[in-house]
Coordinates of C-alpha atoms and ligand atoms in Angstrom, one line a residue:
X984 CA 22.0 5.2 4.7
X985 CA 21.2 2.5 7.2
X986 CA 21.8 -0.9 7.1
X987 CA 19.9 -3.9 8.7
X988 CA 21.3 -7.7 8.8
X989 CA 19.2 -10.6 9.3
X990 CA 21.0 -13.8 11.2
X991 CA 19.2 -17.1 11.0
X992 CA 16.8 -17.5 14.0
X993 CA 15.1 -19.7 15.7
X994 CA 11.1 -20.0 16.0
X995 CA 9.5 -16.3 15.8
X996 CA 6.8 -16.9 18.5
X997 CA 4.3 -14.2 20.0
X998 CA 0.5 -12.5 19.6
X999 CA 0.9 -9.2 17.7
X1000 CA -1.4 -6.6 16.1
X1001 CA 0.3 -5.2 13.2
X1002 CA 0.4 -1.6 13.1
X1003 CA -2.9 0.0 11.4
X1004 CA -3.7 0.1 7.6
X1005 CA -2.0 2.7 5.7
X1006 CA -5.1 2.7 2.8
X1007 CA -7.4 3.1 5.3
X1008 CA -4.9 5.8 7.3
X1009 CA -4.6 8.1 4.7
X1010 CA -8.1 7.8 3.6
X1011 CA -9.4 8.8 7.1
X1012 CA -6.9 12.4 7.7
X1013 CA -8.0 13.5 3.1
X1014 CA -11.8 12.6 4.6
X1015 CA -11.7 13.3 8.2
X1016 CA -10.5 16.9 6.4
X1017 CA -13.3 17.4 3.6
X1018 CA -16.1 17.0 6.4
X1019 CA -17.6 19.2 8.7
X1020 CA -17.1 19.2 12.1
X1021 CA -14.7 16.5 14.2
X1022 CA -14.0 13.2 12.6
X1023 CA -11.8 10.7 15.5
X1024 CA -9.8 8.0 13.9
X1025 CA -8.4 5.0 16.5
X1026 CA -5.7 2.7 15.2
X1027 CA -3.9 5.2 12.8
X1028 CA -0.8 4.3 11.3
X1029 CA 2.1 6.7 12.9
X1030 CA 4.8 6.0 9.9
X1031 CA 6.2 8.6 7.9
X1032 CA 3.7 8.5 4.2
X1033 CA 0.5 8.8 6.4
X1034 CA 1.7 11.6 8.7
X1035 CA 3.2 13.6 5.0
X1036 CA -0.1 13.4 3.8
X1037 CA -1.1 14.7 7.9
X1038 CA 0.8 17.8 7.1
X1039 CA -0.4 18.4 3.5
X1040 CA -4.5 17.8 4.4
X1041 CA -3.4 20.6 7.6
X1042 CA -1.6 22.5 4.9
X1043 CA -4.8 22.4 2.7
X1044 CA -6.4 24.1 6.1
X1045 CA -7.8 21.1 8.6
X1046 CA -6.8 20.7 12.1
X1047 CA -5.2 17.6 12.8
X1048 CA -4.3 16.7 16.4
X1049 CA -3.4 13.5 18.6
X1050 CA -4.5 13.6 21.8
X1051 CA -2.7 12.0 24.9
X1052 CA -4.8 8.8 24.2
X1053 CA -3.7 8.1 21.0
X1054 CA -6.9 9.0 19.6
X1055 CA -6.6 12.1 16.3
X1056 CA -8.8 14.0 15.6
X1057 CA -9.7 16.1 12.8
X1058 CA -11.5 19.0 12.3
X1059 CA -12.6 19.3 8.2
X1060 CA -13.1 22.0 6.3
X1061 CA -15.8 20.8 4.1
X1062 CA -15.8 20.0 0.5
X1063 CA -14.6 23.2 -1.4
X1064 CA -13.2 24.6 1.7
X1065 CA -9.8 23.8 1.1
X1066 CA -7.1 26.9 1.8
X1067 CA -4.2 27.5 -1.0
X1068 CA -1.1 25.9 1.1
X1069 CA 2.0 28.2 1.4
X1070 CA 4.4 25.7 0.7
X1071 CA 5.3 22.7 -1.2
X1072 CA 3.2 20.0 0.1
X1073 CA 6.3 17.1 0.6
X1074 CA 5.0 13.5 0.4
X1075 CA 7.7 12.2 1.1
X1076 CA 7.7 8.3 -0.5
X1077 CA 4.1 8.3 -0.6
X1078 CA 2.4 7.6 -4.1
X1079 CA -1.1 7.1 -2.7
X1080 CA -0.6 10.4 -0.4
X1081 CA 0.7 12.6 -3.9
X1082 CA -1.9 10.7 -6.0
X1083 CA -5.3 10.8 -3.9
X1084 CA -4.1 14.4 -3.1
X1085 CA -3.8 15.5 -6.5
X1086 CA -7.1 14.7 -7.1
X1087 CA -8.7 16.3 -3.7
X1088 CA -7.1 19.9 -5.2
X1089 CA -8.0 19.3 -8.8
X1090 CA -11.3 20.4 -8.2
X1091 CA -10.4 23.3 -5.4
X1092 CA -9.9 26.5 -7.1
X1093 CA -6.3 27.1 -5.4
X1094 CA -2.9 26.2 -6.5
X1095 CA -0.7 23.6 -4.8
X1096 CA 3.3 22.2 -5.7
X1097 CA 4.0 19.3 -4.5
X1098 CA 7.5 17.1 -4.4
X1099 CA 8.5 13.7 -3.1
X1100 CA 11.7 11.8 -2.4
X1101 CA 14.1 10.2 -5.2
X1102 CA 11.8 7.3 -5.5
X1103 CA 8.0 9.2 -5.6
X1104 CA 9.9 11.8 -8.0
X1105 CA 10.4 9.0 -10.9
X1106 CA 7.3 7.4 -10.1
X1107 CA 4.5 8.2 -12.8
X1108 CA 1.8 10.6 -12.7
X1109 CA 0.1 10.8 -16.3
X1110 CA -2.0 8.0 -14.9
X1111 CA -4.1 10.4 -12.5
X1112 CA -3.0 13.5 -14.7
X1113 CA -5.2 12.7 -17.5
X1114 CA -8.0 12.2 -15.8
X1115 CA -7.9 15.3 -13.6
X1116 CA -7.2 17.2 -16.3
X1117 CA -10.5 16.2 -18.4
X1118 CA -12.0 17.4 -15.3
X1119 CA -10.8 21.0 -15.6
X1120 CA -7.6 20.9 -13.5
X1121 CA -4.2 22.1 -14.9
X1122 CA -0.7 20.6 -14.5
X1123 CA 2.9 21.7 -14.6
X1124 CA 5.1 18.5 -14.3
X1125 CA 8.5 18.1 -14.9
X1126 CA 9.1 15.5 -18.2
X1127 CA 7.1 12.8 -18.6
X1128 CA 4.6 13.7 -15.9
X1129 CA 7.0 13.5 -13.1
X1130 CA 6.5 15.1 -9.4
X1131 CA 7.8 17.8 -8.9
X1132 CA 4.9 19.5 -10.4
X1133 CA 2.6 22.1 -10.3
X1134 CA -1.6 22.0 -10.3
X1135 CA -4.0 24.9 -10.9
X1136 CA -7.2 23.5 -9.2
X1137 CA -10.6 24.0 -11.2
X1138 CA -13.0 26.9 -10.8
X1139 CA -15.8 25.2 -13.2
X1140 CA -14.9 21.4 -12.3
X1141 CA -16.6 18.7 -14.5
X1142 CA -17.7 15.5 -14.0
X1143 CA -16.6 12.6 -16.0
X1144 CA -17.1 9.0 -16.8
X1145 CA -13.4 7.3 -16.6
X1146 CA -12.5 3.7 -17.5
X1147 CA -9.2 3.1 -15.8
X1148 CA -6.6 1.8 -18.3
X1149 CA -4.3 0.3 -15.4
X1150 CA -6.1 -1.7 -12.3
X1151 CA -5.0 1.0 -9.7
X1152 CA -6.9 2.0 -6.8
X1153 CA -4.9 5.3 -6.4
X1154 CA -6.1 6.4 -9.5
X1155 CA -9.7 5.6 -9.1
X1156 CA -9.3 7.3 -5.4
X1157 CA -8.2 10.2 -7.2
X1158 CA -10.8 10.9 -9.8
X1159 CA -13.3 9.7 -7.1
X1160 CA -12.0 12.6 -4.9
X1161 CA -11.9 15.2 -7.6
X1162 CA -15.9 14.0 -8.5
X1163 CA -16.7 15.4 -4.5
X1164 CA -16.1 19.2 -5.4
X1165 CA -17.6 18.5 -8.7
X1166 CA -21.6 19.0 -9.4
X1167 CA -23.3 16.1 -11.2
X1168 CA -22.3 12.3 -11.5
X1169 CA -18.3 11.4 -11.8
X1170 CA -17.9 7.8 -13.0
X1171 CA -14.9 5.4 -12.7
X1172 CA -15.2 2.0 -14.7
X1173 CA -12.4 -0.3 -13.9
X1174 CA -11.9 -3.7 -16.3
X1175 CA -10.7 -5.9 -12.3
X1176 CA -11.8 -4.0 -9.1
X1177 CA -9.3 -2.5 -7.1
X1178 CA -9.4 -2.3 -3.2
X1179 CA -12.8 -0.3 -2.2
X1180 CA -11.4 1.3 0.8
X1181 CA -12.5 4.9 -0.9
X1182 CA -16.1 3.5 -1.4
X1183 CA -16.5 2.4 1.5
X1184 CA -15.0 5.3 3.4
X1185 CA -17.6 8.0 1.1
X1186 CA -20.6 5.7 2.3
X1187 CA -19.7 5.8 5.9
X1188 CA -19.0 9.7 6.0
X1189 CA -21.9 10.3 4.0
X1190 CA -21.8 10.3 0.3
X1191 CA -23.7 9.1 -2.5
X1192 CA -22.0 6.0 -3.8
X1193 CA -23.4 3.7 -6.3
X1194 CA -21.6 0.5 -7.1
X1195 CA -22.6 -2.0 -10.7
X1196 CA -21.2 -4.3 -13.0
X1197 CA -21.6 -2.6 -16.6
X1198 CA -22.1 -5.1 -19.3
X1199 CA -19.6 -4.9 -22.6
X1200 CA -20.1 -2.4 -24.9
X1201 CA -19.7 -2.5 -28.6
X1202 CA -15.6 -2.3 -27.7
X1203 CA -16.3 -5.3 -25.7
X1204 CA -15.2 -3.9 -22.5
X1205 CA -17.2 -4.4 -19.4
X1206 CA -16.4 -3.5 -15.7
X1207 CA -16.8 -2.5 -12.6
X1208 CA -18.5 1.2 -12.3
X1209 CA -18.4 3.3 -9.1
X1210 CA -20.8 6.4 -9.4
X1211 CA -20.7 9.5 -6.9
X1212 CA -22.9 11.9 -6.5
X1213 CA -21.0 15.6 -6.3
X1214 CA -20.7 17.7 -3.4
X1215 CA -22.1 16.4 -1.2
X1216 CA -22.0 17.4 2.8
X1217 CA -19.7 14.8 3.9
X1218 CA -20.3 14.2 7.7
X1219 CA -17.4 13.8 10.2
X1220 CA -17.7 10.3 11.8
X1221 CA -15.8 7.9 13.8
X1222 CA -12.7 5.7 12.4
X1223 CA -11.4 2.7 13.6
X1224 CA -8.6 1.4 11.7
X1225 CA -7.9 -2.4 11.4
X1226 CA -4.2 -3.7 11.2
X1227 CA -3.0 -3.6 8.2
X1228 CA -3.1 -7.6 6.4
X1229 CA -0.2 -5.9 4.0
X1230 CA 2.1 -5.5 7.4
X1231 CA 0.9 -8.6 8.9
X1232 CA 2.0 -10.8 5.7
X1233 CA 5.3 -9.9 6.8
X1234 CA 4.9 -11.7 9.9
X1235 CA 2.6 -14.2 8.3
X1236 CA 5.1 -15.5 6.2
X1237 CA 8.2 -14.9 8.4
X1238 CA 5.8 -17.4 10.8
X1239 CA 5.4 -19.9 8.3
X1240 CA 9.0 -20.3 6.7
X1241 CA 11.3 -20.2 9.9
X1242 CA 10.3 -23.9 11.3
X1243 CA 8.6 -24.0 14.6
X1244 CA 7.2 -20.7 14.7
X1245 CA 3.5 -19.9 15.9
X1246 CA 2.5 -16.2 15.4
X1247 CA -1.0 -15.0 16.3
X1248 CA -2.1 -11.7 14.1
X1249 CA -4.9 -10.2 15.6
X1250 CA -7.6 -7.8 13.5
X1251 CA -6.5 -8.0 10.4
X1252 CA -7.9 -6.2 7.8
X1253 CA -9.3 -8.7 4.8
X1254 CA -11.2 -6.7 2.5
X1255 CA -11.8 -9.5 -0.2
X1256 CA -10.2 -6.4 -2.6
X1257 CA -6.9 -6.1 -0.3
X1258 CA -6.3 -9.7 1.0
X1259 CA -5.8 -11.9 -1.4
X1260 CA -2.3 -13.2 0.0
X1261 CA -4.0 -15.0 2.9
X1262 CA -6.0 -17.5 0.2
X1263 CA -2.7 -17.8 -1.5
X1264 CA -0.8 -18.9 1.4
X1265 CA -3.9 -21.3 1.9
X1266 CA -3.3 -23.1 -1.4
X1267 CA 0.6 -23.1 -0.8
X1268 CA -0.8 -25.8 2.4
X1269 CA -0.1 -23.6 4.5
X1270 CA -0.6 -24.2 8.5
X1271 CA -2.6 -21.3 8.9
X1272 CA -5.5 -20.9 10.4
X1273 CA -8.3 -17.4 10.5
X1274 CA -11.2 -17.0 13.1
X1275 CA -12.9 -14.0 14.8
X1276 CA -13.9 -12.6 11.4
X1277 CA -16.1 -9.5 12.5
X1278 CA -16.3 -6.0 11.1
X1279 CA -14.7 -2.6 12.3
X1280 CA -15.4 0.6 11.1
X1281 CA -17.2 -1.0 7.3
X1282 CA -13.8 -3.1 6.7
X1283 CA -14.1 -6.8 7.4
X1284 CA -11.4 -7.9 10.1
X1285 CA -10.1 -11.7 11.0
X1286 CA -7.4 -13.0 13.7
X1287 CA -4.8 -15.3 12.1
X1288 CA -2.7 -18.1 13.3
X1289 CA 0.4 -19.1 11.7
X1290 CA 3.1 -22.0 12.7
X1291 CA 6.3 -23.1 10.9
X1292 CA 7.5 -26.7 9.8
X1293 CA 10.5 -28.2 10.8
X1294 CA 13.9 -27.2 9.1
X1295 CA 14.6 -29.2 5.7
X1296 CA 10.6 -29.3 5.1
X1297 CA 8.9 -25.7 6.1
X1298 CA 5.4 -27.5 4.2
X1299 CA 4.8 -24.8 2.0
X1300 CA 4.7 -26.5 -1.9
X1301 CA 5.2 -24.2 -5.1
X1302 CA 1.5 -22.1 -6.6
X1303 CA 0.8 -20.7 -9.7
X1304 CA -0.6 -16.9 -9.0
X1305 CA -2.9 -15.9 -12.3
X1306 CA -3.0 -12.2 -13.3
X1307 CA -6.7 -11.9 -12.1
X1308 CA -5.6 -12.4 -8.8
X1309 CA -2.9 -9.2 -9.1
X1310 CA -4.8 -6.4 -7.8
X1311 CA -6.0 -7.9 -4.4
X1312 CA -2.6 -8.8 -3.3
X1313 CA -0.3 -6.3 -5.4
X1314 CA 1.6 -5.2 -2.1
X1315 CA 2.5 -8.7 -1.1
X1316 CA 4.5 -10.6 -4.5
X1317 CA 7.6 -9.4 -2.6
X1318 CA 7.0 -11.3 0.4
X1319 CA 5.1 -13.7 -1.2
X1320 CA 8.6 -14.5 -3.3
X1321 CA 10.3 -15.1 -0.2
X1322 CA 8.2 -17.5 0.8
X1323 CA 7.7 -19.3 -3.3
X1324 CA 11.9 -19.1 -2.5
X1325 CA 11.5 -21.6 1.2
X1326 CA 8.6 -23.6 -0.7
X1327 CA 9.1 -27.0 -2.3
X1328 CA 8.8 -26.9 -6.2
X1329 CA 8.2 -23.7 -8.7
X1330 CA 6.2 -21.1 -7.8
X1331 CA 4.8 -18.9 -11.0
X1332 CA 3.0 -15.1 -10.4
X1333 CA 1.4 -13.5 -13.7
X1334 CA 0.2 -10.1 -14.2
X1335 CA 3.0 -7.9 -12.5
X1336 CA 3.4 -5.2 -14.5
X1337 CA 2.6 -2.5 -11.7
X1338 CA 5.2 -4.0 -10.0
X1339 CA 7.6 -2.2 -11.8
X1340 CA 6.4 1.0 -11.0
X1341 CA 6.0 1.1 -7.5
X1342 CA 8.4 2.4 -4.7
X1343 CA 10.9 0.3 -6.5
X1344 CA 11.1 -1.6 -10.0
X1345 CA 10.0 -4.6 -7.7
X1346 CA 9.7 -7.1 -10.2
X1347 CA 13.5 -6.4 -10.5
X1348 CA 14.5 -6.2 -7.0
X1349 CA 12.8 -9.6 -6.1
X1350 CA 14.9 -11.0 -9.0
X1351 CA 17.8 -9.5 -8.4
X1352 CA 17.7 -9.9 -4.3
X1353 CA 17.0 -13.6 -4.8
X1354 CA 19.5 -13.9 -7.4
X1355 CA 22.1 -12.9 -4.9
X1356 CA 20.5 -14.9 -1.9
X1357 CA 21.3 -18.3 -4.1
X1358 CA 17.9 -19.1 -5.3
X1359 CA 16.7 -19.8 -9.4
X1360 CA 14.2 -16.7 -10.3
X1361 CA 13.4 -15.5 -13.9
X1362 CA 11.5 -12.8 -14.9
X1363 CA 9.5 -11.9 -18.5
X1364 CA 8.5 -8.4 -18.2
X1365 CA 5.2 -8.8 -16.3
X1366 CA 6.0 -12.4 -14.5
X1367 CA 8.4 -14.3 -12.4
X1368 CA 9.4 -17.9 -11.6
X1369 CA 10.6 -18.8 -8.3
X1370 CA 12.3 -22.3 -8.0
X1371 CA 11.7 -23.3 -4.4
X1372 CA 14.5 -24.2 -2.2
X1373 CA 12.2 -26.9 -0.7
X1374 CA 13.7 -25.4 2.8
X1375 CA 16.3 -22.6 3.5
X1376 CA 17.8 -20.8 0.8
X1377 CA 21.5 -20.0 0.9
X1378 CA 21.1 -16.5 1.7
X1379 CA 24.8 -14.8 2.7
X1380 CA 23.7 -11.2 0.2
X1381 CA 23.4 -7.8 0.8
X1382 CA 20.4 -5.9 -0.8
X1383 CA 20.1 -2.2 -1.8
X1384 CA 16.5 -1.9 -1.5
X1385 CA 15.9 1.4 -3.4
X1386 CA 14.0 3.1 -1.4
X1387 CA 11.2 0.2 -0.9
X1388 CA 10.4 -0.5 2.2
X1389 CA 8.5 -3.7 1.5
X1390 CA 11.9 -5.0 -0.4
X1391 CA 13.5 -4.0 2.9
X1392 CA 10.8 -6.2 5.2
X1393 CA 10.8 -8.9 2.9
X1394 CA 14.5 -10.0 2.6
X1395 CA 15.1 -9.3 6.3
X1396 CA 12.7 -12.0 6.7
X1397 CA 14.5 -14.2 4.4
X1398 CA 17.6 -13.8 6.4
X1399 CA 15.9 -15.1 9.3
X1400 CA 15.2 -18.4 7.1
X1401 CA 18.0 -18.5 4.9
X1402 CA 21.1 -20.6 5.6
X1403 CA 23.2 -17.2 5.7
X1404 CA 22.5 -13.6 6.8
X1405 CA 21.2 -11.2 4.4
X1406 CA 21.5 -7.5 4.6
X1407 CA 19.7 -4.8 3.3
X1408 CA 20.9 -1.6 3.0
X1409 CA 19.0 1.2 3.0
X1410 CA 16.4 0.1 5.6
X1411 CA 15.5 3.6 7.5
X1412 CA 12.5 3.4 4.5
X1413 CA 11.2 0.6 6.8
X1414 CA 9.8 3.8 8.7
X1415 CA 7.4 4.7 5.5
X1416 CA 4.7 2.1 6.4
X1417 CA 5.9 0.6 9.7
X1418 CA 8.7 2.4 12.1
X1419 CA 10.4 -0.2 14.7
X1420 CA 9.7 -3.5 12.5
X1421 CA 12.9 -5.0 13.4
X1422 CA 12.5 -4.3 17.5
X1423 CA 9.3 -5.6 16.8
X1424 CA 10.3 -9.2 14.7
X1425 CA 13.3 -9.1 17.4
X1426 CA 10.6 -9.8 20.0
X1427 CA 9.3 -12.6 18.1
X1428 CA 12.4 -14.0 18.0
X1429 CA 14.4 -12.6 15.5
X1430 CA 18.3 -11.3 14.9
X1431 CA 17.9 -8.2 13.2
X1432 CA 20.8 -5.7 14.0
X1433 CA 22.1 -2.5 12.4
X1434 CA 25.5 -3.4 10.2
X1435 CA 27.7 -0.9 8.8
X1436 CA 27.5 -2.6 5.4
X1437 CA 28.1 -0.1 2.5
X1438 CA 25.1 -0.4 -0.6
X1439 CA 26.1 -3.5 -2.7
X1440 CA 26.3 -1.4 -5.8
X1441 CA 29.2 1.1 -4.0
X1442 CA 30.7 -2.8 -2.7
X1443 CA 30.6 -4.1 -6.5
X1444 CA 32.2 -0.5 -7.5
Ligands
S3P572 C1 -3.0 1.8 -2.7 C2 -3.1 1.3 -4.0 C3 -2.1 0.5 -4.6 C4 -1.0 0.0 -3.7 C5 -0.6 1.1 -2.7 C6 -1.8 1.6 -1.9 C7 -4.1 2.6 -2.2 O1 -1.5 1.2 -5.6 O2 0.1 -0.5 -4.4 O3 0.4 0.6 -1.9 O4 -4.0 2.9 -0.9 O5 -5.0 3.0 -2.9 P1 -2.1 1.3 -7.1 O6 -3.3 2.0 -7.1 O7 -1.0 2.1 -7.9 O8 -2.2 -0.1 -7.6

């Protein structure tokens, strides 16, 4: 286990371009893989979940290669061209790499195993399970629908019409996935939409994709309903992958709560679906300003300016965060709590019950990190309460941050804010969704250094 310590800093100051979106990485190697003939994707995010699910889509039979320029490429299969792998396909800590994969072989009449680390292994599965299994697929999972498990793809796949009991994008990705191998009309209805990156990705390689709003039935229920035409020849294509607005609130917020900073973020991704922390920020009074808005490769993209108060009074005031605003900024409460933490008055965020089962019980690592880095947090099972320090918290805390890297990113920020250093143990996880973060914050101007602190719960033992 690797440790990380944060040291107070001064200003982080710099132009950056986050690495790419991991959504959109992912999405491009499971497509680039189901068309035909060479799909080239720029901008791919080199961290350790995207090149797992790499290794699983060449296990599955594409051919996935980097050439000298940094460009991949891939060459697909097609849809029900998929080989039986001849190993367990490992993803690593990657739930939308397991989840979006399970539902690419659901439909493929082969069997595939796959695992995951400590964290992906306790994570649920029933949620994508159920589904794929109304569509013909068959699972072995260890209790309580748990990786590692075991799925006998479909010979005679059928389409279904699916309204998604939890807003989750993985889940609609998967069952969206399973419908390409499937003939007919596969339906996903979800109550709030969920980030479209899979819609958007079908249109531009070719699919049938057919977006409404369905009104209430007689159960009252409403939604959002995504139709896909079944197998159809998906066509390899070009992908450019904008930076990924889920990385760049890292540095985003670290800008605005360490006084005197001025941070530049260059093409950010800001699906509407995916970036909700940027309007967030805005009604926290932020000083931050977008321009540039343009589009790359069918995702919107905007260049971002952030700058810092001045020490005692960073600007930022206290926001309430309703539910409905949840699933376009459901990556970014824990960063979003450091921030709530620097801010003046009581920050409120509703609607977090996915929080608890992501990498991490996150809703109880924010409270529990805070907790320990001197600030007032309380929790009900789905919402927090963040009493703003109305400047630098106390900090001085070490963190075990279970296997989540964006618990990791998020309290080594604080550290550079807080009063005290905080360290996080733990911290090679970092290199899930974005290896070298620290070098890259040191540049800015942090004081991020490996420590040979032990886990706080083998300290407190
Ligand atoms: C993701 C969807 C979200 C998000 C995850 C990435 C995706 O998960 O938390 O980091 O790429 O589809 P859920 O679908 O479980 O909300």
């Amino acid at each position: 286990m690797s440790a990380l310590q944060s040291d107070p800093s001064g200003p982080w100051k710099g132009t950056i371009r986050v690495p790419g979106d991991k959504s959109i990485s992912h999405r491009a190697l499971i497509f680039g893989g189901l068309a035909v003939g060479e799909t080239r994707v720029s901008g791919l995010l080199e961290a350790e979940d995207v090149l797992a699910t790499a290794d699983a889509m060449r296990a599955l039979g594409a051919e996935i290669t980097k050439d000298p320029d940094g460009t991949w490429r891939i060459i697909g299969v097609g849809i029900g061209g998929l080989v039986e792998p001849d190993r367990v396909l490992d993803l690593g800590n990657s739930g939308t790499g397991v989840r979006l994969l399970l539902g690419v072989v659901a439909t493929h009449p082969i069997t595939t195993m796959f695992t995951g680390d400590t964290s992906l292994c306790s994570r649920p599965m029933g949620r994508v399970i159920n589904p794929l299994t109304e569509m013909g697929a068959q699972f072995t999972a260890r209790g309580d629908n748990r990786l590692p498990l075991t799925v006998v793809g479909s010979h005679r796949p059928l389409p279904i019409t699916y309204r998604t009991p939890v807003p989750s994008a993985q889940v609609k990705s998967a069952i969206l996935l399973a419908g390409l191998n499937t003939p007919g009309i596969t339906q996903v209805i979800e109550a709030t939409p969920t980030r479209d990156h899979t819609e958007r990705m079908l249109v531009k390689f070719g699919a049938n994709v057919s977006i409404s709003e369905v009104a209430a039935e007689a159960d009252g229920a409403g939604g959002h309903s995504i139709s896909l035409v079944g197998q159809p020849e998906l066509k390899s294509t070009e992908v450019i992958v904008p930076a990924d607005p889920s990385s760049a609130a890292f540095l985003a917020v670290a800008g605005l709560i360490i006084p005197g900073s001025e941070l530049e973020l260059g093409n950010v991704g800001v699906n509407p679906l995916r970036a909700g922390l940027f309007g967030v920020l805005a009604d926290m009074d932020a000083d931050l300003t977008r321009s540039n808005e343009s589009e790359i490769g069918g995702e919107p993209v905007a260049d971002f300016i952030v700058r810092g108060g001045i020490r005692g009074g960073n600007g930022l005031k206290g926001v309430t965060v309703p539910a409905g605003h949840a699933p376009s900024m459901i990556d970014e409460f824990p960063i979003l709590a450091m921030a709530a933490a620097c801010a003046t008055g009581t920050s409120r965020f509703e609607g977090l019950a996915e929080l608890r089962i992501k990498e991490s019980d996150r809703l109880s690592a924010i409270v529990d990190g805070l907790t320990a880095a001197g600030v007032t947090i309380t929790a009900t099972d789905d919402s927090i309460e963040i009493k703003g320090c109305g400047g630098p918290p106390p900090g001085g805390a070490t963190i075990d941050c279970q296997h989540d890297h964006r618990i990791a990113m998020a309290f080594l920020v604080l550290g550079a804010a807080a009063k005290e250093p905080i360290t996080v143990t733990g911290a090679e996880t970092i290199a899930t969704s974005w290896p070298g973060f620290d070098e890259t914050c040191n540049g800015l101007g942090a004081r991020i250094a490996a420590s040979d602190a032990a886990p706080a719960n083998i300290q407190n033992a």
